[in-house]
PDB file of C-alpha atoms and ligand atoms in Angstrom:
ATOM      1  CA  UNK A 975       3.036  21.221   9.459  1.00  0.00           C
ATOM      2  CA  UNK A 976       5.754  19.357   7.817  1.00  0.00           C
ATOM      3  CA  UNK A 977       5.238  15.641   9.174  1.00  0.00           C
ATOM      4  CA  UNK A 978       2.803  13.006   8.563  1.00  0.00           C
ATOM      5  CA  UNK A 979       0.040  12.390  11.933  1.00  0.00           C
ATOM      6  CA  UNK A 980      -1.670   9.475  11.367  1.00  0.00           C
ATOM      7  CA  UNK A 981      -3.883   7.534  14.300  1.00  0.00           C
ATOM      8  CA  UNK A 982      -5.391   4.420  15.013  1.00  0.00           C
ATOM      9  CA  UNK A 983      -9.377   3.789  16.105  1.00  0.00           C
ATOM     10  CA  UNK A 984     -11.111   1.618  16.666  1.00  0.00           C
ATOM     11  CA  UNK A 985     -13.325  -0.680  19.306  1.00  0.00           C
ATOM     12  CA  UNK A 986     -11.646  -3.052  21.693  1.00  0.00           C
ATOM     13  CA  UNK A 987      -9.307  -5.626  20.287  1.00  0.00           C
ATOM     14  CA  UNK A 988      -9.247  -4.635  16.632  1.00  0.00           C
ATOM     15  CA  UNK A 989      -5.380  -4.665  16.509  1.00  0.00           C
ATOM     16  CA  UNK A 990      -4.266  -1.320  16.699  1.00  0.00           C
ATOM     17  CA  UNK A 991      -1.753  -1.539  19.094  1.00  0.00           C
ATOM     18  CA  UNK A 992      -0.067  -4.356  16.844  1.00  0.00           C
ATOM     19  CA  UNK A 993      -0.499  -2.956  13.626  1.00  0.00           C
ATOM     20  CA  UNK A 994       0.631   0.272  14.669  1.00  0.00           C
ATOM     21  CA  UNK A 995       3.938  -1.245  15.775  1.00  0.00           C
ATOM     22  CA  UNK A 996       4.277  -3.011  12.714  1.00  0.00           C
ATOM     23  CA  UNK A 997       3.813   0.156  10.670  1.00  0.00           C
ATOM     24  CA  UNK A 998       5.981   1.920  12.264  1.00  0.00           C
ATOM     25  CA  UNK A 999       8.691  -0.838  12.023  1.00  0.00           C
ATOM     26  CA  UNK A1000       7.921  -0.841   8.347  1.00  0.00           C
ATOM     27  CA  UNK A1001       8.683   2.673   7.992  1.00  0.00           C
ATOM     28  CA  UNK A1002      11.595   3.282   9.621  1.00  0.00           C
ATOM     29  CA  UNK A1003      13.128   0.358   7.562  1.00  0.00           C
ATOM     30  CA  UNK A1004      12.386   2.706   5.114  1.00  0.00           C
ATOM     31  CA  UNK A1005      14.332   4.998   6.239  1.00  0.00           C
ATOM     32  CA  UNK A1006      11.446   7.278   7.496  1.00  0.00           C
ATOM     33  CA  UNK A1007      11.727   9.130  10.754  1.00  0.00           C
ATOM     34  CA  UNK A1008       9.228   7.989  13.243  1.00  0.00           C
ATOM     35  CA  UNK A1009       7.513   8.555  16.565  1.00  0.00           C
ATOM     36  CA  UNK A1010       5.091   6.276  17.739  1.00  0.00           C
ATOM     37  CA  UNK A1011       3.026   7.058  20.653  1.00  0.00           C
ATOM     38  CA  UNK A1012      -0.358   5.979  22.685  1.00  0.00           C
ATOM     39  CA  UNK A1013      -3.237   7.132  24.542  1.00  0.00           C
ATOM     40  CA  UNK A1014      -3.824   7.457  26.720  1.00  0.00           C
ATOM     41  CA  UNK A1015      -0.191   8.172  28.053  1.00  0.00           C
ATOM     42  CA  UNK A1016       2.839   8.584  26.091  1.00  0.00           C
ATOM     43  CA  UNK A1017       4.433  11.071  28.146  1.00  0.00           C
ATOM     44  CA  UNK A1018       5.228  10.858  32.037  1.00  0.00           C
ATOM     45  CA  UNK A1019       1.945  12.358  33.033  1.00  0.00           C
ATOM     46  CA  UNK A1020      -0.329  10.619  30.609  1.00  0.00           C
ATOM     47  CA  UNK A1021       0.796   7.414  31.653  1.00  0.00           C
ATOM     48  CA  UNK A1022       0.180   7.964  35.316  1.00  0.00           C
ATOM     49  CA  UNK A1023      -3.072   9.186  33.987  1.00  0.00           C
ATOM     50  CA  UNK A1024      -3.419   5.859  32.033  1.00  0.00           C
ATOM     51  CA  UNK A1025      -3.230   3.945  35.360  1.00  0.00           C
ATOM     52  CA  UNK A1026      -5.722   6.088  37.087  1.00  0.00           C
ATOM     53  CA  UNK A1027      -8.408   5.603  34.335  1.00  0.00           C
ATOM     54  CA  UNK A1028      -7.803   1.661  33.850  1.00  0.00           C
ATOM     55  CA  UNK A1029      -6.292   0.306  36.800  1.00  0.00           C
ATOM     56  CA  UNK A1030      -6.750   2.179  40.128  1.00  0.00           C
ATOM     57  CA  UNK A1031      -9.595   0.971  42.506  1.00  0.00           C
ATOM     58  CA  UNK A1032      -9.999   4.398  43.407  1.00  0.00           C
ATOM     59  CA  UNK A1033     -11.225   5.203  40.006  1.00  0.00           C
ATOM     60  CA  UNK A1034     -14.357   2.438  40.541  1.00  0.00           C
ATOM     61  CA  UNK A1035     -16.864   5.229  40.490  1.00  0.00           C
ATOM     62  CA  UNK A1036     -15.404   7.768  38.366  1.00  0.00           C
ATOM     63  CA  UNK A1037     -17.919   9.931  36.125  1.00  0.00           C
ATOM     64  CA  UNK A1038     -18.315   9.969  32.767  1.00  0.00           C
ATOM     65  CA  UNK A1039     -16.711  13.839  33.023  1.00  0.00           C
ATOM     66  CA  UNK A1040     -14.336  13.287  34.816  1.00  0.00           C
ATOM     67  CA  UNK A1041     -12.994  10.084  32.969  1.00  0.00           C
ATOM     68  CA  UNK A1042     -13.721  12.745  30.006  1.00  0.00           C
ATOM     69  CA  UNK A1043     -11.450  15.083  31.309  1.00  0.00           C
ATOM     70  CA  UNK A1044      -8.132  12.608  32.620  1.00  0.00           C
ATOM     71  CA  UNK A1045      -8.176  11.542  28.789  1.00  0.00           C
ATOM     72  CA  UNK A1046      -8.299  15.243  27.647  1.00  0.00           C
ATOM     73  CA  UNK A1047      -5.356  16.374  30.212  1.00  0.00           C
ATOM     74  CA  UNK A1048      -3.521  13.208  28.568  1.00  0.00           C
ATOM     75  CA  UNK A1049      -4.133  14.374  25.387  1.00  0.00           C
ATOM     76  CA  UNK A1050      -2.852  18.309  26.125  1.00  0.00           C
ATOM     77  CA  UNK A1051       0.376  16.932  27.365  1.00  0.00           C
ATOM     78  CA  UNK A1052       1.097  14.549  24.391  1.00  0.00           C
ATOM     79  CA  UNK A1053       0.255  16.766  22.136  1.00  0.00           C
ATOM     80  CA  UNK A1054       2.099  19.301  23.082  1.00  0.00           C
ATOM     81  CA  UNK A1055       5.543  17.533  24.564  1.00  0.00           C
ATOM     82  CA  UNK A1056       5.784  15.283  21.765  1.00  0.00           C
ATOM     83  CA  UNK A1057       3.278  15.322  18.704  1.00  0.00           C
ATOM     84  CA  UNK A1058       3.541  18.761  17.757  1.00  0.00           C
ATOM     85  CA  UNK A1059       7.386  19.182  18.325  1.00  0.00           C
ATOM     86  CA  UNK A1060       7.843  15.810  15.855  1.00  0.00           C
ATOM     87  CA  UNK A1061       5.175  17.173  13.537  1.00  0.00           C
ATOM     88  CA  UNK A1062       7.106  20.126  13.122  1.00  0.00           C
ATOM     89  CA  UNK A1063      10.332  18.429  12.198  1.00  0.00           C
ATOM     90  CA  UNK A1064       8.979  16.755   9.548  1.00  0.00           C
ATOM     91  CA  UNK A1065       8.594  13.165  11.244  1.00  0.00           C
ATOM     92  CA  UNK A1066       5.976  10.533  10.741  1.00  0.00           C
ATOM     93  CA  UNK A1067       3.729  10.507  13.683  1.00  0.00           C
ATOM     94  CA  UNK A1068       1.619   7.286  14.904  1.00  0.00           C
ATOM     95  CA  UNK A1069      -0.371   7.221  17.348  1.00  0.00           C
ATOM     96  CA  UNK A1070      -2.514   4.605  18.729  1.00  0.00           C
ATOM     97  CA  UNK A1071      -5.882   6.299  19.397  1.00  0.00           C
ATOM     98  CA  UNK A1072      -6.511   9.950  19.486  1.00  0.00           C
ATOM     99  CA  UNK A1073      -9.828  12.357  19.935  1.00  0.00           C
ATOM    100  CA  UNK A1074     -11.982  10.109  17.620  1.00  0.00           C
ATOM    101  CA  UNK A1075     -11.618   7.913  20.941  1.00  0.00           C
ATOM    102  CA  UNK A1076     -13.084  10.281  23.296  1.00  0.00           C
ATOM    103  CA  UNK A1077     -16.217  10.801  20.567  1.00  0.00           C
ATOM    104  CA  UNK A1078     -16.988   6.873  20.106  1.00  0.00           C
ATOM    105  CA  UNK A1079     -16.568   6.394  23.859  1.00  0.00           C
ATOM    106  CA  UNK A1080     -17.693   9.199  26.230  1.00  0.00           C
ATOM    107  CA  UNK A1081     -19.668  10.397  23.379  1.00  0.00           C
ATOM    108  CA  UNK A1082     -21.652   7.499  21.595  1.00  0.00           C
ATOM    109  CA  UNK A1083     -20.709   5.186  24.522  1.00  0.00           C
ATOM    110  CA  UNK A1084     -21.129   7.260  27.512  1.00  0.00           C
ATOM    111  CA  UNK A1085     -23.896   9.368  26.140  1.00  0.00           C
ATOM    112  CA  UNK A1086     -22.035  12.946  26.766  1.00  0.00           C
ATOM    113  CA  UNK A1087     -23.277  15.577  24.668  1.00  0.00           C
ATOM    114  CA  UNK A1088     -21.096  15.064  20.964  1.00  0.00           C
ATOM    115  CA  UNK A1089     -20.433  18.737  20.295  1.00  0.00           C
ATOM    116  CA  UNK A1090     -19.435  19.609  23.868  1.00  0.00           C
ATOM    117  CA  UNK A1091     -16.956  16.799  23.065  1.00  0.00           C
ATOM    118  CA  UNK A1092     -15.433  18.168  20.032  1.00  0.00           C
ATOM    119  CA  UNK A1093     -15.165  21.798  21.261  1.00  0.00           C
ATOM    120  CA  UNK A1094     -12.989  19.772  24.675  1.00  0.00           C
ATOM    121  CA  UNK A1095     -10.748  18.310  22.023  1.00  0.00           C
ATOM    122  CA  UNK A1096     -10.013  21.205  19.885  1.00  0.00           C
ATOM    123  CA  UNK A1097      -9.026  23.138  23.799  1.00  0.00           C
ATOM    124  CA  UNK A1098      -6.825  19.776  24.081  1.00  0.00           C
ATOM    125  CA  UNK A1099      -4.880  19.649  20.731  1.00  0.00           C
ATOM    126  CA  UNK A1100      -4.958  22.784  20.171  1.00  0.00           C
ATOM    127  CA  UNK A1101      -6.678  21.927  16.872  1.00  0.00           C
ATOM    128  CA  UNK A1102      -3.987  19.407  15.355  1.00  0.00           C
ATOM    129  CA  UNK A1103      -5.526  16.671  13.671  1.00  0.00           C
ATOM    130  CA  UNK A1104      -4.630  13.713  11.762  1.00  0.00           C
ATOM    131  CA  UNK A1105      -3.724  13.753   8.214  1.00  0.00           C
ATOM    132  CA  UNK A1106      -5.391   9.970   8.259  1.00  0.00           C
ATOM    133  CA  UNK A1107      -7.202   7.830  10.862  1.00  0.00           C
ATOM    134  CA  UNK A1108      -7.305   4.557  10.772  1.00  0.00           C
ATOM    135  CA  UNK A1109     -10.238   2.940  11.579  1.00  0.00           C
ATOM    136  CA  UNK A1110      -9.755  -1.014  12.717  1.00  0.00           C
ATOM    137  CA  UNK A1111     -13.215  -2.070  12.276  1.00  0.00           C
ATOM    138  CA  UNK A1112     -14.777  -5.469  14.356  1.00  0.00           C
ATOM    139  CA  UNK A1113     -17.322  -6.788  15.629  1.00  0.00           C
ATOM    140  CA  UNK A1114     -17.294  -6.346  19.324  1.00  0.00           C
ATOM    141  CA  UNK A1115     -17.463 -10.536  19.971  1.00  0.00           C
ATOM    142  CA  UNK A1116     -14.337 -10.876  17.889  1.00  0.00           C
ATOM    143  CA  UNK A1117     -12.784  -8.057  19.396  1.00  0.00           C
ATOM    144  CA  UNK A1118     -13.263  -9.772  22.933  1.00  0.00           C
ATOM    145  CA  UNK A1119     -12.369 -12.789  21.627  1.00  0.00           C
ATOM    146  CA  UNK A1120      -9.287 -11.812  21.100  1.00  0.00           C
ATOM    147  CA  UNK A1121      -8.900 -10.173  23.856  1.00  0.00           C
ATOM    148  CA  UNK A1122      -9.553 -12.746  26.142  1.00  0.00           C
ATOM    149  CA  UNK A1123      -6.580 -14.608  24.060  1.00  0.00           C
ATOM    150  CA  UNK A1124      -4.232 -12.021  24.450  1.00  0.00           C
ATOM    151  CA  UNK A1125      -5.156 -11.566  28.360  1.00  0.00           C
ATOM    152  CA  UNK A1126      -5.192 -15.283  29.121  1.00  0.00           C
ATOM    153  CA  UNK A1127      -1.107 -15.117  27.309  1.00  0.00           C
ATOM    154  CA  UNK A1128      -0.310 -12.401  29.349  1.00  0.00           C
ATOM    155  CA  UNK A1129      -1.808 -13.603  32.346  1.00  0.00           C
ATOM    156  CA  UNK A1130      -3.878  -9.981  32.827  1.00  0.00           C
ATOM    157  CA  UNK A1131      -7.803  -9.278  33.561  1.00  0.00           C
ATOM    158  CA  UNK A1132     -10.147  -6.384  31.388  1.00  0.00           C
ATOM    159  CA  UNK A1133      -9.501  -2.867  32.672  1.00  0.00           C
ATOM    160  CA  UNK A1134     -12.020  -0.896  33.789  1.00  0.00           C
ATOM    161  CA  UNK A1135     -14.299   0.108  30.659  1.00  0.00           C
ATOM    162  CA  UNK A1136     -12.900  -3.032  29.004  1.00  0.00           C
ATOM    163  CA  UNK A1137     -15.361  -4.406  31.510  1.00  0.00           C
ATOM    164  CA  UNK A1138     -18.594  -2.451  30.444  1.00  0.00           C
ATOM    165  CA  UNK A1139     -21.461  -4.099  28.745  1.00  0.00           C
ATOM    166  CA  UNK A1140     -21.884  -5.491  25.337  1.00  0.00           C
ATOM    167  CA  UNK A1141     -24.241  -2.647  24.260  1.00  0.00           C
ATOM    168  CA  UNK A1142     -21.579  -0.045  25.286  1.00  0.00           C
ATOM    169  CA  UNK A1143     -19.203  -1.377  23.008  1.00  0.00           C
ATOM    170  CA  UNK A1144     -21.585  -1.610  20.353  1.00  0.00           C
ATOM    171  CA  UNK A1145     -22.376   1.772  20.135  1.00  0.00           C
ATOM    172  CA  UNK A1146     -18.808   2.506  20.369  1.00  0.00           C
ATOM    173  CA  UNK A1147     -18.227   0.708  17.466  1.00  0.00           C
ATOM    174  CA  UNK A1148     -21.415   2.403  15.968  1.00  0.00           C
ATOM    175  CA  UNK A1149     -20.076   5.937  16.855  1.00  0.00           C
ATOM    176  CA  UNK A1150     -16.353   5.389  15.035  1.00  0.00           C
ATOM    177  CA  UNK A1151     -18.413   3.956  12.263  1.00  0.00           C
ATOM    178  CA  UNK A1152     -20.462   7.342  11.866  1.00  0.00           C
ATOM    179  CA  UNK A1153     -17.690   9.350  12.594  1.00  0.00           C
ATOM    180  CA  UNK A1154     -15.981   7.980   9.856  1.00  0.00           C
ATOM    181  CA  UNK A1155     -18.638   8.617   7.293  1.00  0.00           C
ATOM    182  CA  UNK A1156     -18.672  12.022   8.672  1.00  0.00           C
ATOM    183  CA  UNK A1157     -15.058  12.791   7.562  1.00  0.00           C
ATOM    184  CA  UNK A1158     -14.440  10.265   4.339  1.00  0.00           C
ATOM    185  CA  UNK A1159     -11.255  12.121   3.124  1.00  0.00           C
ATOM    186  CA  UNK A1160      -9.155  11.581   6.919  1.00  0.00           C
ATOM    187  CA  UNK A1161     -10.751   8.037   7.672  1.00  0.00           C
ATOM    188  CA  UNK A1162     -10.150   4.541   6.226  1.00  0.00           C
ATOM    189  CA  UNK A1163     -12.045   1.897   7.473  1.00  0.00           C
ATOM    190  CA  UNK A1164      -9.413  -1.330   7.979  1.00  0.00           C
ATOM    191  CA  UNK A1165     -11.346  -4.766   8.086  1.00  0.00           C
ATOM    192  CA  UNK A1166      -9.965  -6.086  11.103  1.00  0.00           C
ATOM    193  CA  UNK A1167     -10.914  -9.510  10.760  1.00  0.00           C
ATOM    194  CA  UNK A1168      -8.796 -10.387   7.895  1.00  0.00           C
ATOM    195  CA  UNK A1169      -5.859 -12.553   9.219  1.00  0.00           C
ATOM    196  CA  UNK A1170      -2.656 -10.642  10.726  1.00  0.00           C
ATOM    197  CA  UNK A1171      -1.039  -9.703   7.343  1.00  0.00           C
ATOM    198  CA  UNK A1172      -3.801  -8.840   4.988  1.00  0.00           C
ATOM    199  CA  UNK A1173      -4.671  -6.447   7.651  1.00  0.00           C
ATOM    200  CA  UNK A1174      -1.369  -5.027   7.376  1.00  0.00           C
ATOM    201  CA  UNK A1175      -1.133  -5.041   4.149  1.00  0.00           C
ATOM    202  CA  UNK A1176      -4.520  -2.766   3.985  1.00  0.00           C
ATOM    203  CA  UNK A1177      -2.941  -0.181   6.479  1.00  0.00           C
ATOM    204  CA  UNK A1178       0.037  -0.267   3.972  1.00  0.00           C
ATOM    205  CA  UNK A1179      -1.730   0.511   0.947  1.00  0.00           C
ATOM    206  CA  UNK A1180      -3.116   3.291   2.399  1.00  0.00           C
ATOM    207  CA  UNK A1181      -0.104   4.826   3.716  1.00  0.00           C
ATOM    208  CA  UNK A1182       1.846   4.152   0.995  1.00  0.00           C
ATOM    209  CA  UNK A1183      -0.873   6.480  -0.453  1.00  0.00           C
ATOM    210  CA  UNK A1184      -0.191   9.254   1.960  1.00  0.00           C
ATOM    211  CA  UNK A1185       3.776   8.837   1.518  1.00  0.00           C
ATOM    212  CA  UNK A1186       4.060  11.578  -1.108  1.00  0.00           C
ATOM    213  CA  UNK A1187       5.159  15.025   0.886  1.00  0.00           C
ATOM    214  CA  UNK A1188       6.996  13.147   3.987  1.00  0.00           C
ATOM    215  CA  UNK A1189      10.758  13.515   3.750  1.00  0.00           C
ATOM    216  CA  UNK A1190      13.250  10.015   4.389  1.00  0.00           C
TER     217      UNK A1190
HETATM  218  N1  LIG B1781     -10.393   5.441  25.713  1.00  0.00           N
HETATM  219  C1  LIG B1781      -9.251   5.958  25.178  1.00  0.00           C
HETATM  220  C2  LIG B1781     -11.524   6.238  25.905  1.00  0.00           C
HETATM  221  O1  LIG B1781     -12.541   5.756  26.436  1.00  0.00           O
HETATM  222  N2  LIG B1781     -11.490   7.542  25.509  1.00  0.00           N
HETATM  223  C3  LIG B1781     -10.362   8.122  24.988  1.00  0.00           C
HETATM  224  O2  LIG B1781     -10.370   9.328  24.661  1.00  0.00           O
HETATM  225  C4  LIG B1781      -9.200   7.281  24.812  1.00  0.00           C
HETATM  226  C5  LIG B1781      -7.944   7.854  24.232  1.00  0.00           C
HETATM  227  C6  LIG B1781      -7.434   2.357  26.192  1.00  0.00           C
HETATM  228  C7  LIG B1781      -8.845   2.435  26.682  1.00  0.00           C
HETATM  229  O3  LIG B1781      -9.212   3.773  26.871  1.00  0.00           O
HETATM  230  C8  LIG B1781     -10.413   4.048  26.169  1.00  0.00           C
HETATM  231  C9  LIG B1781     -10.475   3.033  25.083  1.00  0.00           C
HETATM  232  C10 LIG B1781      -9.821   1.820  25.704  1.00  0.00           C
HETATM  233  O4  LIG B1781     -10.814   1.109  26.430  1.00  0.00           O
HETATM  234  P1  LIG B1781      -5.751   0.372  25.811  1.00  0.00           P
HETATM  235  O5  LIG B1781      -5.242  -0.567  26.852  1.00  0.00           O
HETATM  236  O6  LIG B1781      -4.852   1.361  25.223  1.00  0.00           O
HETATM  237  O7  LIG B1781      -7.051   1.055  26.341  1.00  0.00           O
HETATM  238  O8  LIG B1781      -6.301  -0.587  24.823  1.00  0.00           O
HETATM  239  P2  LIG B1781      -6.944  -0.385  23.447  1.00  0.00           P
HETATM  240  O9  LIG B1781      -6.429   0.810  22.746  1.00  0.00           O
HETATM  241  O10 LIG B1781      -8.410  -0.501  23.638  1.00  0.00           O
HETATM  242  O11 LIG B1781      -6.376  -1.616  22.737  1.00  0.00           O
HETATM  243  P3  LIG B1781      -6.988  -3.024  22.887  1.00  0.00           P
HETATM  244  O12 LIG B1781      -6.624  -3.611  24.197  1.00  0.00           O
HETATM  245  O13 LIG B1781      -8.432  -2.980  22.545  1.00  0.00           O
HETATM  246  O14 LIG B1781      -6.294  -3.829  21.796  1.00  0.00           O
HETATM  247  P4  LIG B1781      -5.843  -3.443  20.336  1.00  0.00           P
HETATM  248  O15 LIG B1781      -4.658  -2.560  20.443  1.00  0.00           O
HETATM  249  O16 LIG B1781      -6.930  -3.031  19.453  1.00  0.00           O
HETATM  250  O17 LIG B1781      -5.423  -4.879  19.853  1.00  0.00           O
HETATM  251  P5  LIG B1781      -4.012  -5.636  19.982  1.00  0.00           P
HETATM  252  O18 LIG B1781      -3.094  -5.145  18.950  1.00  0.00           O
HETATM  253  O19 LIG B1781      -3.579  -5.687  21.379  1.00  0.00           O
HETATM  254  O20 LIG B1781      -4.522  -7.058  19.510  1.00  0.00           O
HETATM  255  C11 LIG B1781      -5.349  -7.843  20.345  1.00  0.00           C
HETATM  256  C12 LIG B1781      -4.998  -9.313  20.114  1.00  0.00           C
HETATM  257  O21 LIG B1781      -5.445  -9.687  18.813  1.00  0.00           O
HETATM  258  C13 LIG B1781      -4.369 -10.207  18.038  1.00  0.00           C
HETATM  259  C14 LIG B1781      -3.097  -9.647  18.681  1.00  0.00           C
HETATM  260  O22 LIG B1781      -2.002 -10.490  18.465  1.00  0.00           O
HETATM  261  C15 LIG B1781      -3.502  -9.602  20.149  1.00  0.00           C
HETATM  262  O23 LIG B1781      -3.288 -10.821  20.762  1.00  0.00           O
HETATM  263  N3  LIG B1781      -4.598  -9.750  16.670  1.00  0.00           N
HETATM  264  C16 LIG B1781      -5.084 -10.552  15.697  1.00  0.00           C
HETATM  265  N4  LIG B1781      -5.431 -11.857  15.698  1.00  0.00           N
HETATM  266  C17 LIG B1781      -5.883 -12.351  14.543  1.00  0.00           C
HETATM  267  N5  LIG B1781      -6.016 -11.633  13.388  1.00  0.00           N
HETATM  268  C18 LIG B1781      -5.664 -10.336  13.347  1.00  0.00           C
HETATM  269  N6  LIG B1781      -5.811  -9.634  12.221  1.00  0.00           N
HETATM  270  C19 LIG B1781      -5.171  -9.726  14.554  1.00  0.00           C
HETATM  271  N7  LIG B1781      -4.764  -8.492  14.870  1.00  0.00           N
HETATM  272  C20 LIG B1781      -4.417  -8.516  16.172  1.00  0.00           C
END
């Protein structure tokens, strides 16, 4: 694969969504051809699937494996309408989280069985994976914190696992944290409580790092 895939973990409120903006801005002023993308959604279907796993009342009582698989089917369509296609013609891909989310969450979170996890992703991405993850590490309190913040400016309530307990989101955070010491070479762990543009400039030493082979 030509391009440059690089995704964003981490537990709630950690930044990603900003700083994955802002990395992408940075890039294309670069010159650098980008495509910067979410899940879940991204494409029409995954963001109808996006609603039904954080918004719709219906979903109250969903499962753990069926939640499992609406982020999965997500995943198969964005990968395949719009990661792979951009990979292939050589463009820098961002995407703000990926499979690592489905381990920390519905595997250390939700207690699903890990390795029945991983063999679901690799059916969903048909084995693509990131050239380097970034891992936006905080604690869960200041990750709610702002949160809350953001929320209150935006005049919106938690979604639906935003709401779960403390301890859920503390062995998410756990999980990402072992998954990244599992796989050293594709994950760097970001500390996300430095202020706005130290955190930034972390993420861009590290892809300025990665910069080499991608074509402008
Ligand atoms: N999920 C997802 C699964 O369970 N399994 C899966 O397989 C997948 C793919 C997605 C949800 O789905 C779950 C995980 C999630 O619960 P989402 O709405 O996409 O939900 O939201 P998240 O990805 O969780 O993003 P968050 O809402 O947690 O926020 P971000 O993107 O981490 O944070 P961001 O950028 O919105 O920043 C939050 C606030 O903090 C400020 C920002 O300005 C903002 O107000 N901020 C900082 N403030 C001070 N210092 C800094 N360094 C700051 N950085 C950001």
């Amino acid at each position: 694969m030509k391009g440059l895939f690089i995704t964003f973990e981490g537990p709630e409120g950690g930044g990603k969504s900003t700083h994955a903006a802002r990395l992408a801005l940075r890039l294309r002023d670069l010159g650098y051809d980008v495509v910067a993308t979410r899940e879940p959604g991204g494409t029409p279907a995954g963001e109808a699937i996006r609603n039904v796993i954080q918004h719709d009342q219906r979903s109250a009582n969903l499962s753990s494996e069926t939640e499992t698989l609406l982020f999965l089917a997500s995943r198969a369509q964005l990968v395949r309408s719009i990661i792979l296609p951009a990979l292939k013609k050589g463009c820098c891909v961002i995407c703000d989280r990926f499979t690592d989310s489905t381990i920390a969450y519905q595997g250390y979170g939700r207690g699903l069985d890990i390795q029945s996890l991983f063999r679901l992703n690799k059916f969903a991405t048909g084995e693509s994976v990131p050239d380097l993850t970034l891992l936006l590490d905080l604690d869960v309190k200041s990750g709610f914190m702002r949160l809350r913040e953001r929320n209150r400016k935006n005049n919106a309530g938690h979604d639906r696992i935003e709401r779960e307990s403390m301890m859920f989101h503390e062995k998410v955070r756990r999980g990402y944290l072992k998954l990244a010491g599992k796989w050293p070479r594709r994950f760097r762990i970001i500390d996300a409580a430095q202020s706005m543009k130290q955190v930034e400039e972390s993420i861009w030493a590290v892809v300025c790092k990665r910069l080499g082979r991608l074509s402008r």
